[in-house]
């Protein structure tokens, strides 16, 4: 009986030591995970963009995460994730698999989400590379390189080394953060995530327009679509008419919890009237994924044509051939206006006041929309 009592006491003592140790370990793991989660806390939104609520957002400087792994995106984001296994191209090193030891002065963007998002991410990194004398690395098989004739940059088959780069996080996704660019150019850097402010790259628009030259088959298809429209309306040539491209973004912005607004019928009427009052013989070339709503809310007594091409790059190229642009909301329409280069109207309230999305913009949206664009 005494031996049983002794064994019971020893077992109880062991449990008293082991259980608290296990509990402490669990708590420690939780705290470590929580710290990482607070540093990278993302909210998915329905237009395939992400914006960040950062635990350190009250600080007056951008966040530097050396060696941090960028968290995976939700499977709902429709991201094409590609594994690159081939050798590098145009990299002046003696090894097939470069290491951080032989890489310096490099920028490698995280090209993610929709085409408009990727164009913002590329443009900011391109401008920073030019201003700081750094090397810009882009995946050779990226969608941007498939659509545009990217040149005078480094197109690599293998970009896995980029995961080792220092990640610098912007404070707001749709506002200019000058502290984001406050780093030594000898480092290897990834700026993250959305970078949606023209102020990052406004000094390099001429060079960017050359980068965003469509690959040959895309403008050919766009020209053909536009010529067919001109022919149907018995118009002699494009010089005889003012073409206004219209992009209506709605479907993925509706019924979301983050504060996204869609353009109203009143906006569409005012935007159309703006161009009709300034130019003669105006035709509106319209694209939307919500064509029933768009057709029901475009003004009557207006020359209209609706694009049906399913390729989004051809839609962009076709609308960019127009003289002017009516955008509604979203980065896709933003870049159509930028590429077109004429007058651009935009919906002045893309975010509901007081919402998480609204906090991602500057106070008056001036970091996102060009001052010469017309808000309606």
Short mmCIF file of C-alpha atoms in Angstrom, two decimals:
data_model
loop_
_atom_site.label_atom_id
_atom_site.label_comp_id
_atom_site.label_asym_id
_atom_site.label_seq_id
_atom_site.Cartn_x
_atom_site.Cartn_y
_atom_site.Cartn_z
CA UNK A 1 0.00 0.00 0.00
CA UNK A 2 2.85 2.35 0.82
CA UNK A 3 4.50 1.63 -2.55
CA UNK A 4 1.25 2.39 -4.41
CA UNK A 5 0.91 5.63 -2.49
CA UNK A 6 4.50 6.54 -3.37
CA UNK A 7 3.94 5.81 -7.07
CA UNK A 8 0.72 7.84 -7.04
CA UNK A 9 2.53 10.82 -5.48
CA UNK A 10 5.34 10.64 -8.03
CA UNK A 11 2.85 10.50 -10.93
CA UNK A 12 0.96 13.49 -9.52
CA UNK A 13 4.19 15.46 -9.18
CA UNK A 14 5.11 14.65 -12.81
CA UNK A 15 1.73 15.88 -14.01
CA UNK A 16 2.07 19.04 -11.96
CA UNK A 17 5.32 19.82 -13.78
CA UNK A 18 4.45 18.62 -17.31
CA UNK A 19 0.98 20.15 -17.61
CA UNK A 20 2.09 23.72 -16.79
CA UNK A 21 5.04 23.35 -19.15
CA UNK A 22 2.75 22.22 -21.98
CA UNK A 23 0.34 25.04 -21.21
CA UNK A 24 3.16 27.60 -21.28
CA UNK A 25 4.39 26.22 -24.60
CA UNK A 26 0.91 26.50 -26.10
CA UNK A 27 0.54 30.07 -24.87
CA UNK A 28 4.00 30.98 -26.22
CA UNK A 29 3.19 29.52 -29.66
CA UNK A 30 -0.11 31.41 -29.67
CA UNK A 31 1.60 34.70 -28.80
CA UNK A 32 4.21 34.24 -31.52
CA UNK A 33 1.50 33.49 -34.06
CA UNK A 34 -0.53 36.45 -32.85
CA UNK A 35 2.44 38.77 -33.25
CA UNK A 36 2.90 37.67 -36.85
CA UNK A 37 -0.83 37.95 -37.51
CA UNK A 38 -0.94 41.47 -36.11
CA UNK A 39 1.92 42.49 -38.33
CA UNK A 40 0.21 41.13 -41.43
CA UNK A 41 -3.54 41.40 -40.89
CA UNK A 42 -5.40 41.40 -44.18
CA UNK A 43 -8.99 41.82 -45.21
CA UNK A 44 -10.08 40.33 -48.49
CA UNK A 45 -12.39 42.51 -50.58
CA UNK A 46 -14.52 41.51 -53.48
CA UNK A 47 -12.66 43.42 -56.20
CA UNK A 48 -9.70 41.06 -55.74
CA UNK A 49 -7.72 43.68 -53.84
CA UNK A 50 -6.38 43.49 -50.32
CA UNK A 51 -6.02 46.30 -47.89
CA UNK A 52 -4.31 46.10 -44.59
CA UNK A 53 -5.22 46.95 -41.02
CA UNK A 54 -1.78 47.05 -39.46
CA UNK A 55 -1.16 46.87 -35.75
CA UNK A 56 1.63 49.44 -36.14
CA UNK A 57 -0.36 51.86 -38.30
CA UNK A 58 -0.08 54.61 -35.71
CA UNK A 59 3.67 54.77 -36.23
CA UNK A 60 5.00 57.53 -38.46
CA UNK A 61 7.15 55.22 -40.54
CA UNK A 62 6.76 52.35 -42.95
CA UNK A 63 7.21 48.87 -41.57
CA UNK A 64 10.33 46.91 -42.42
CA UNK A 65 10.04 43.13 -42.24
CA UNK A 66 13.42 41.56 -42.86
CA UNK A 67 13.11 37.96 -43.89
CA UNK A 68 9.37 37.84 -43.23
CA UNK A 69 7.36 35.56 -45.48
CA UNK A 70 4.46 37.35 -47.10
CA UNK A 71 1.28 35.53 -46.07
CA UNK A 72 -0.58 33.47 -48.62
CA UNK A 73 -3.69 34.96 -50.16
CA UNK A 74 -7.09 33.39 -49.77
CA UNK A 75 -8.08 30.83 -52.35
CA UNK A 76 -11.05 33.07 -53.13
CA UNK A 77 -8.77 35.69 -54.65
CA UNK A 78 -8.36 33.84 -57.97
CA UNK A 79 -4.59 34.18 -57.90
CA UNK A 80 -2.52 32.30 -60.42
CA UNK A 81 0.42 30.96 -58.42
CA UNK A 82 3.29 29.70 -60.57
CA UNK A 83 6.36 27.77 -59.54
CA UNK A 84 9.46 28.77 -61.51
CA UNK A 85 12.15 26.16 -61.91
CA UNK A 86 14.24 27.20 -64.91
CA UNK A 87 17.53 29.08 -64.91
CA UNK A 88 17.78 32.84 -64.59
CA UNK A 89 18.00 35.13 -67.59
CA UNK A 90 20.10 38.28 -68.00
CA UNK A 91 21.48 37.87 -64.48
CA UNK A 92 25.21 38.60 -64.40
CA UNK A 93 26.28 35.95 -61.91
CA UNK A 94 28.22 32.73 -62.17
CA UNK A 95 25.59 30.58 -60.51
CA UNK A 96 22.25 29.19 -61.66
CA UNK A 97 20.70 29.58 -58.22
CA UNK A 98 21.61 33.07 -56.94
CA UNK A 99 21.81 33.71 -53.22
CA UNK A 100 21.53 36.90 -51.24
CA UNK A 101 25.31 36.87 -50.98
CA UNK A 102 25.66 37.77 -54.67
CA UNK A 103 22.57 39.95 -55.04
CA UNK A 104 22.36 43.62 -54.16
CA UNK A 105 20.40 46.70 -55.29
CA UNK A 106 17.40 44.59 -56.38
CA UNK A 107 13.65 45.26 -56.38
CA UNK A 108 11.19 42.42 -56.85
CA UNK A 109 7.47 43.30 -56.72
CA UNK A 110 4.78 40.94 -55.50
CA UNK A 111 2.59 40.92 -58.62
CA UNK A 112 -0.79 39.81 -57.35
CA UNK A 113 -4.53 40.06 -57.90
CA UNK A 114 -6.06 41.78 -60.95
CA UNK A 115 -4.36 43.41 -63.92
CA UNK A 116 -4.90 46.93 -62.59
CA UNK A 117 -3.36 45.99 -59.24
CA UNK A 118 -0.32 44.48 -60.93
CA UNK A 119 0.18 47.59 -63.08
CA UNK A 120 0.29 49.72 -59.92
CA UNK A 121 2.74 47.31 -58.25
CA UNK A 122 4.99 47.22 -61.31
CA UNK A 123 4.88 50.99 -61.88
CA UNK A 124 5.92 51.86 -58.35
CA UNK A 125 8.83 49.41 -58.38
CA UNK A 126 9.85 50.58 -61.86
CA UNK A 127 10.00 54.22 -60.76
CA UNK A 128 11.87 53.38 -57.56
CA UNK A 129 14.37 51.29 -59.52
CA UNK A 130 15.01 54.21 -61.88
CA UNK A 131 15.29 56.80 -59.13
CA UNK A 132 17.60 54.73 -56.92
CA UNK A 133 19.64 53.00 -59.62
CA UNK A 134 18.39 49.54 -58.65
CA UNK A 135 17.73 46.34 -60.62
CA UNK A 136 14.09 45.46 -61.26
CA UNK A 137 13.27 41.75 -61.34
CA UNK A 138 10.03 40.57 -62.96
CA UNK A 139 8.86 36.97 -63.50
CA UNK A 140 9.32 36.13 -67.17
CA UNK A 141 6.02 34.24 -67.24
CA UNK A 142 3.97 36.87 -65.42
CA UNK A 143 0.73 38.18 -66.88
CA UNK A 144 2.29 41.62 -67.27
CA UNK A 145 5.04 40.24 -69.51
CA UNK A 146 2.47 38.24 -71.46
CA UNK A 147 0.42 41.38 -72.19
CA UNK A 148 3.07 44.11 -72.42
CA UNK A 149 6.46 44.39 -74.14
CA UNK A 150 8.45 44.86 -70.95
CA UNK A 151 12.03 45.83 -71.74
CA UNK A 152 15.28 47.02 -70.18
CA UNK A 153 14.44 45.17 -66.97
CA UNK A 154 15.48 41.74 -65.73
CA UNK A 155 13.05 38.97 -66.69
CA UNK A 156 13.82 35.87 -64.64
CA UNK A 157 12.49 32.37 -64.95
CA UNK A 158 13.25 31.73 -61.28
CA UNK A 159 12.20 34.35 -58.72
CA UNK A 160 12.18 32.19 -55.59
CA UNK A 161 15.14 34.16 -54.23
CA UNK A 162 12.82 37.17 -53.95
CA UNK A 163 11.15 35.55 -50.95
CA UNK A 164 14.34 36.35 -49.00
CA UNK A 165 14.16 40.07 -49.76
CA UNK A 166 13.31 42.69 -47.15
CA UNK A 167 9.59 43.49 -47.24
CA UNK A 168 8.53 47.10 -46.67
CA UNK A 169 4.84 47.65 -45.97
CA UNK A 170 2.97 50.79 -46.94
CA UNK A 171 0.74 52.50 -44.36
CA UNK A 172 -2.22 52.93 -46.73
CA UNK A 173 -2.96 51.03 -49.92
CA UNK A 174 -4.29 53.96 -51.96
CA UNK A 175 -2.20 56.85 -50.62
CA UNK A 176 1.38 58.02 -51.04
CA UNK A 177 3.76 57.02 -48.24
CA UNK A 178 7.08 58.83 -48.64
CA UNK A 179 8.64 56.85 -45.79
CA UNK A 180 8.10 53.66 -47.77
CA UNK A 181 10.92 54.76 -50.08
CA UNK A 182 13.31 55.64 -47.27
CA UNK A 183 15.74 52.75 -47.59
CA UNK A 184 19.31 52.12 -48.72
CA UNK A 185 19.47 51.20 -52.41
CA UNK A 186 22.11 48.53 -51.72
CA UNK A 187 19.40 46.38 -50.11
CA UNK A 188 17.13 43.85 -51.82
CA UNK A 189 13.58 45.11 -51.37
CA UNK A 190 9.93 44.23 -51.97
CA UNK A 191 7.39 47.03 -51.52
CA UNK A 192 4.01 45.70 -50.43
CA UNK A 193 1.12 45.34 -51.03
CA UNK A 194 -1.04 47.54 -53.36
CA UNK A 195 0.95 50.79 -53.94
CA UNK A 196 -2.01 52.53 -55.56
CA UNK A 197 -0.84 56.13 -55.81
CA UNK A 198 0.30 57.81 -59.01
CA UNK A 199 2.71 59.89 -56.91
CA UNK A 200 5.06 56.93 -56.68
CA UNK A 201 5.68 56.93 -60.43
CA UNK A 202 4.48 60.27 -61.82
CA UNK A 203 8.01 61.37 -62.75
CA UNK A 204 8.43 58.33 -65.00
CA UNK A 205 5.21 58.31 -67.02
CA UNK A 206 7.00 58.58 -70.39
CA UNK A 207 9.13 55.52 -69.67
CA UNK A 208 6.15 53.64 -68.23
CA UNK A 209 4.10 54.23 -71.37
CA UNK A 210 6.86 52.47 -73.31
CA UNK A 211 6.77 49.59 -70.83
CA UNK A 212 3.00 49.34 -71.22
CA UNK A 213 3.17 48.80 -74.97
CA UNK A 214 0.84 45.93 -75.84
CA UNK A 215 2.21 42.84 -77.53
CA UNK A 216 1.43 42.85 -81.23
CA UNK A 217 -1.63 40.60 -81.38
CA UNK A 218 -3.51 42.62 -78.74
CA UNK A 219 -3.63 46.02 -80.49
CA UNK A 220 -4.38 44.26 -83.76
CA UNK A 221 -7.47 42.69 -82.23
CA UNK A 222 -8.44 45.98 -80.58
CA UNK A 223 -8.05 47.91 -83.84
CA UNK A 224 -10.21 45.35 -85.63
CA UNK A 225 -12.98 45.63 -83.02
CA UNK A 226 -12.96 49.42 -83.17
CA UNK A 227 -12.87 49.51 -86.98
CA UNK A 228 -15.91 47.22 -87.09
CA UNK A 229 -17.77 49.68 -84.85
CA UNK A 230 -16.80 52.63 -87.05
CA UNK A 231 -17.92 50.70 -90.12
CA UNK A 232 -21.31 49.79 -88.61
CA UNK A 233 -22.05 53.47 -88.01
CA UNK A 234 -20.97 54.48 -91.52
CA UNK A 235 -18.32 56.83 -90.17
CA UNK A 236 -15.56 57.74 -92.61
CA UNK A 237 -12.67 57.55 -90.15
CA UNK A 238 -11.87 58.03 -86.49
CA UNK A 239 -10.93 61.64 -87.19
CA UNK A 240 -14.61 62.29 -87.85
CA UNK A 241 -15.79 61.30 -84.38
CA UNK A 242 -14.84 61.69 -80.71
CA UNK A 243 -14.61 58.32 -79.01
CA UNK A 244 -15.13 58.07 -75.25
CA UNK A 245 -14.31 54.76 -73.59
CA UNK A 246 -16.55 53.77 -70.68
CA UNK A 247 -15.72 51.13 -68.09
CA UNK A 248 -18.43 50.24 -65.57
CA UNK A 249 -17.25 48.28 -62.52
CA UNK A 250 -20.06 46.81 -60.39
CA UNK A 251 -20.38 43.07 -59.88
CA UNK A 252 -17.54 42.42 -57.44
CA UNK A 253 -18.09 45.73 -55.61
CA UNK A 254 -21.71 45.07 -54.67
CA UNK A 255 -22.85 43.86 -51.24
CA UNK A 256 -19.41 43.85 -49.65
CA UNK A 257 -18.75 44.68 -45.98
CA UNK A 258 -15.68 46.88 -46.42
CA UNK A 259 -17.15 50.12 -47.70
CA UNK A 260 -17.00 49.90 -51.50
CA UNK A 261 -19.25 52.24 -53.47
CA UNK A 262 -20.39 51.76 -57.05
CA UNK A 263 -21.15 54.55 -59.48
CA UNK A 264 -24.76 55.71 -59.60
CA UNK A 265 -27.06 56.20 -62.61
CA UNK A 266 -26.80 59.94 -61.92
CA UNK A 267 -23.04 59.76 -62.29
CA UNK A 268 -23.34 57.99 -65.64
CA UNK A 269 -25.72 60.65 -66.93
CA UNK A 270 -23.54 63.54 -65.77
CA UNK A 271 -20.34 61.97 -67.15
CA UNK A 272 -21.91 61.38 -70.56
CA UNK A 273 -23.32 64.91 -70.60
CA UNK A 274 -19.89 66.30 -69.69
CA UNK A 275 -18.37 64.99 -72.91
CA UNK A 276 -21.40 65.71 -75.10
CA UNK A 277 -21.32 69.34 -73.98
CA UNK A 278 -17.61 69.73 -74.84
CA UNK A 279 -17.26 67.77 -78.07
CA UNK A 280 -19.24 67.23 -81.24
CA UNK A 281 -20.21 63.89 -82.73
CA UNK A 282 -19.40 61.81 -79.65
CA UNK A 283 -19.69 58.02 -79.47
CA UNK A 284 -19.34 56.04 -76.24
CA UNK A 285 -17.63 52.63 -76.33
CA UNK A 286 -18.81 50.73 -73.25
CA UNK A 287 -17.44 47.72 -71.37
CA UNK A 288 -18.83 46.10 -68.23
CA UNK A 289 -19.31 42.73 -66.57
CA UNK A 290 -22.74 43.96 -65.51
CA UNK A 291 -24.11 44.73 -68.95
CA UNK A 292 -27.85 44.59 -68.04
CA UNK A 293 -27.43 47.36 -65.45
CA UNK A 294 -25.12 49.33 -67.73
CA UNK A 295 -27.50 49.23 -70.70
CA UNK A 296 -30.41 50.20 -68.46
CA UNK A 297 -28.57 53.22 -67.03
CA UNK A 298 -26.64 54.69 -69.95
CA UNK A 299 -28.44 57.87 -71.11
CA UNK A 300 -30.82 57.75 -74.07
CA UNK A 301 -30.28 59.71 -77.28
CA UNK A 302 -26.58 58.84 -77.21
CA UNK A 303 -24.39 56.97 -79.69
CA UNK A 304 -23.42 53.79 -77.86
CA UNK A 305 -21.51 50.63 -78.64
CA UNK A 306 -20.97 47.76 -76.20
CA UNK A 307 -17.81 45.64 -76.25
CA UNK A 308 -18.23 41.88 -75.99
CA UNK A 309 -14.61 40.69 -76.31
CA UNK A 310 -13.93 38.30 -73.41
CA UNK A 311 -10.20 39.12 -73.17
CA UNK A 312 -9.59 41.81 -70.61
CA UNK A 313 -6.32 42.89 -72.21
CA UNK A 314 -8.16 43.49 -75.49
CA UNK A 315 -10.85 45.46 -73.62
CA UNK A 316 -8.12 47.68 -72.14
CA UNK A 317 -6.41 48.11 -75.52
CA UNK A 318 -9.68 48.93 -77.30
CA UNK A 319 -10.80 51.53 -74.76
CA UNK A 320 -7.27 53.00 -74.72
CA UNK A 321 -7.67 53.71 -78.46
CA UNK A 322 -10.46 56.14 -77.62
CA UNK A 323 -9.93 59.87 -77.13
CA UNK A 324 -11.28 60.17 -73.57
CA UNK A 325 -12.48 57.95 -70.71
CA UNK A 326 -15.37 57.61 -68.29
CA UNK A 327 -14.21 55.50 -65.36
CA UNK A 328 -16.42 54.40 -62.50
CA UNK A 329 -14.44 52.71 -59.68
CA UNK A 330 -11.51 50.31 -59.39
CA UNK A 331 -7.91 50.07 -60.55
CA UNK A 332 -8.80 48.42 -63.90
CA UNK A 333 -10.73 51.50 -65.05
CA UNK A 334 -8.08 53.77 -63.53
CA UNK A 335 -5.44 52.35 -65.86
CA UNK A 336 -7.71 52.57 -68.88
CA UNK A 337 -7.97 56.30 -68.23
CA UNK A 338 -4.20 56.56 -67.74
CA UNK A 339 -3.40 54.69 -70.96
CA UNK A 340 -5.92 56.66 -73.02
CA UNK A 341 -4.37 59.95 -72.02
CA UNK A 342 -7.32 62.26 -72.76
CA UNK A 343 -9.85 63.68 -70.35
CA UNK A 344 -10.94 61.31 -67.58
CA UNK A 345 -14.00 61.44 -65.34
CA UNK A 346 -14.31 59.40 -62.15
CA UNK A 347 -16.90 58.71 -59.47
CA UNK A 348 -15.92 60.95 -56.54
CA UNK A 349 -17.01 58.62 -53.72
CA UNK A 350 -15.44 55.17 -54.27
CA UNK A 351 -15.49 54.44 -50.52
CA UNK A 352 -18.13 54.91 -47.85
CA UNK A 353 -17.07 57.40 -45.18
CA UNK A 354 -15.95 55.83 -41.90
CA UNK A 355 -15.23 52.41 -43.38
CA UNK A 356 -12.05 50.38 -43.46
CA UNK A 357 -11.67 51.01 -47.18
CA UNK A 358 -12.00 54.78 -46.78
CA UNK A 359 -9.01 54.75 -44.42
CA UNK A 360 -6.82 53.38 -47.22
CA UNK A 361 -7.14 56.63 -49.20
CA UNK A 362 -5.73 60.06 -48.44
CA UNK A 363 -8.10 62.61 -46.93
CA UNK A 364 -9.29 64.09 -50.23
CA UNK A 365 -8.39 61.14 -52.53
CA UNK A 366 -5.71 63.37 -54.08
CA UNK A 367 -3.02 60.67 -53.82
CA UNK A 368 -5.12 58.34 -55.96
CA UNK A 369 -6.81 60.50 -58.61
CA UNK A 370 -4.85 62.88 -60.82
CA UNK A 371 -5.66 66.56 -60.15
CA UNK A 372 -6.62 67.13 -63.80
CA UNK A 373 -9.12 64.26 -63.80
CA UNK A 374 -12.73 65.30 -63.35
CA UNK A 375 -14.58 64.03 -60.28
CA UNK A 376 -18.34 63.86 -60.66
#
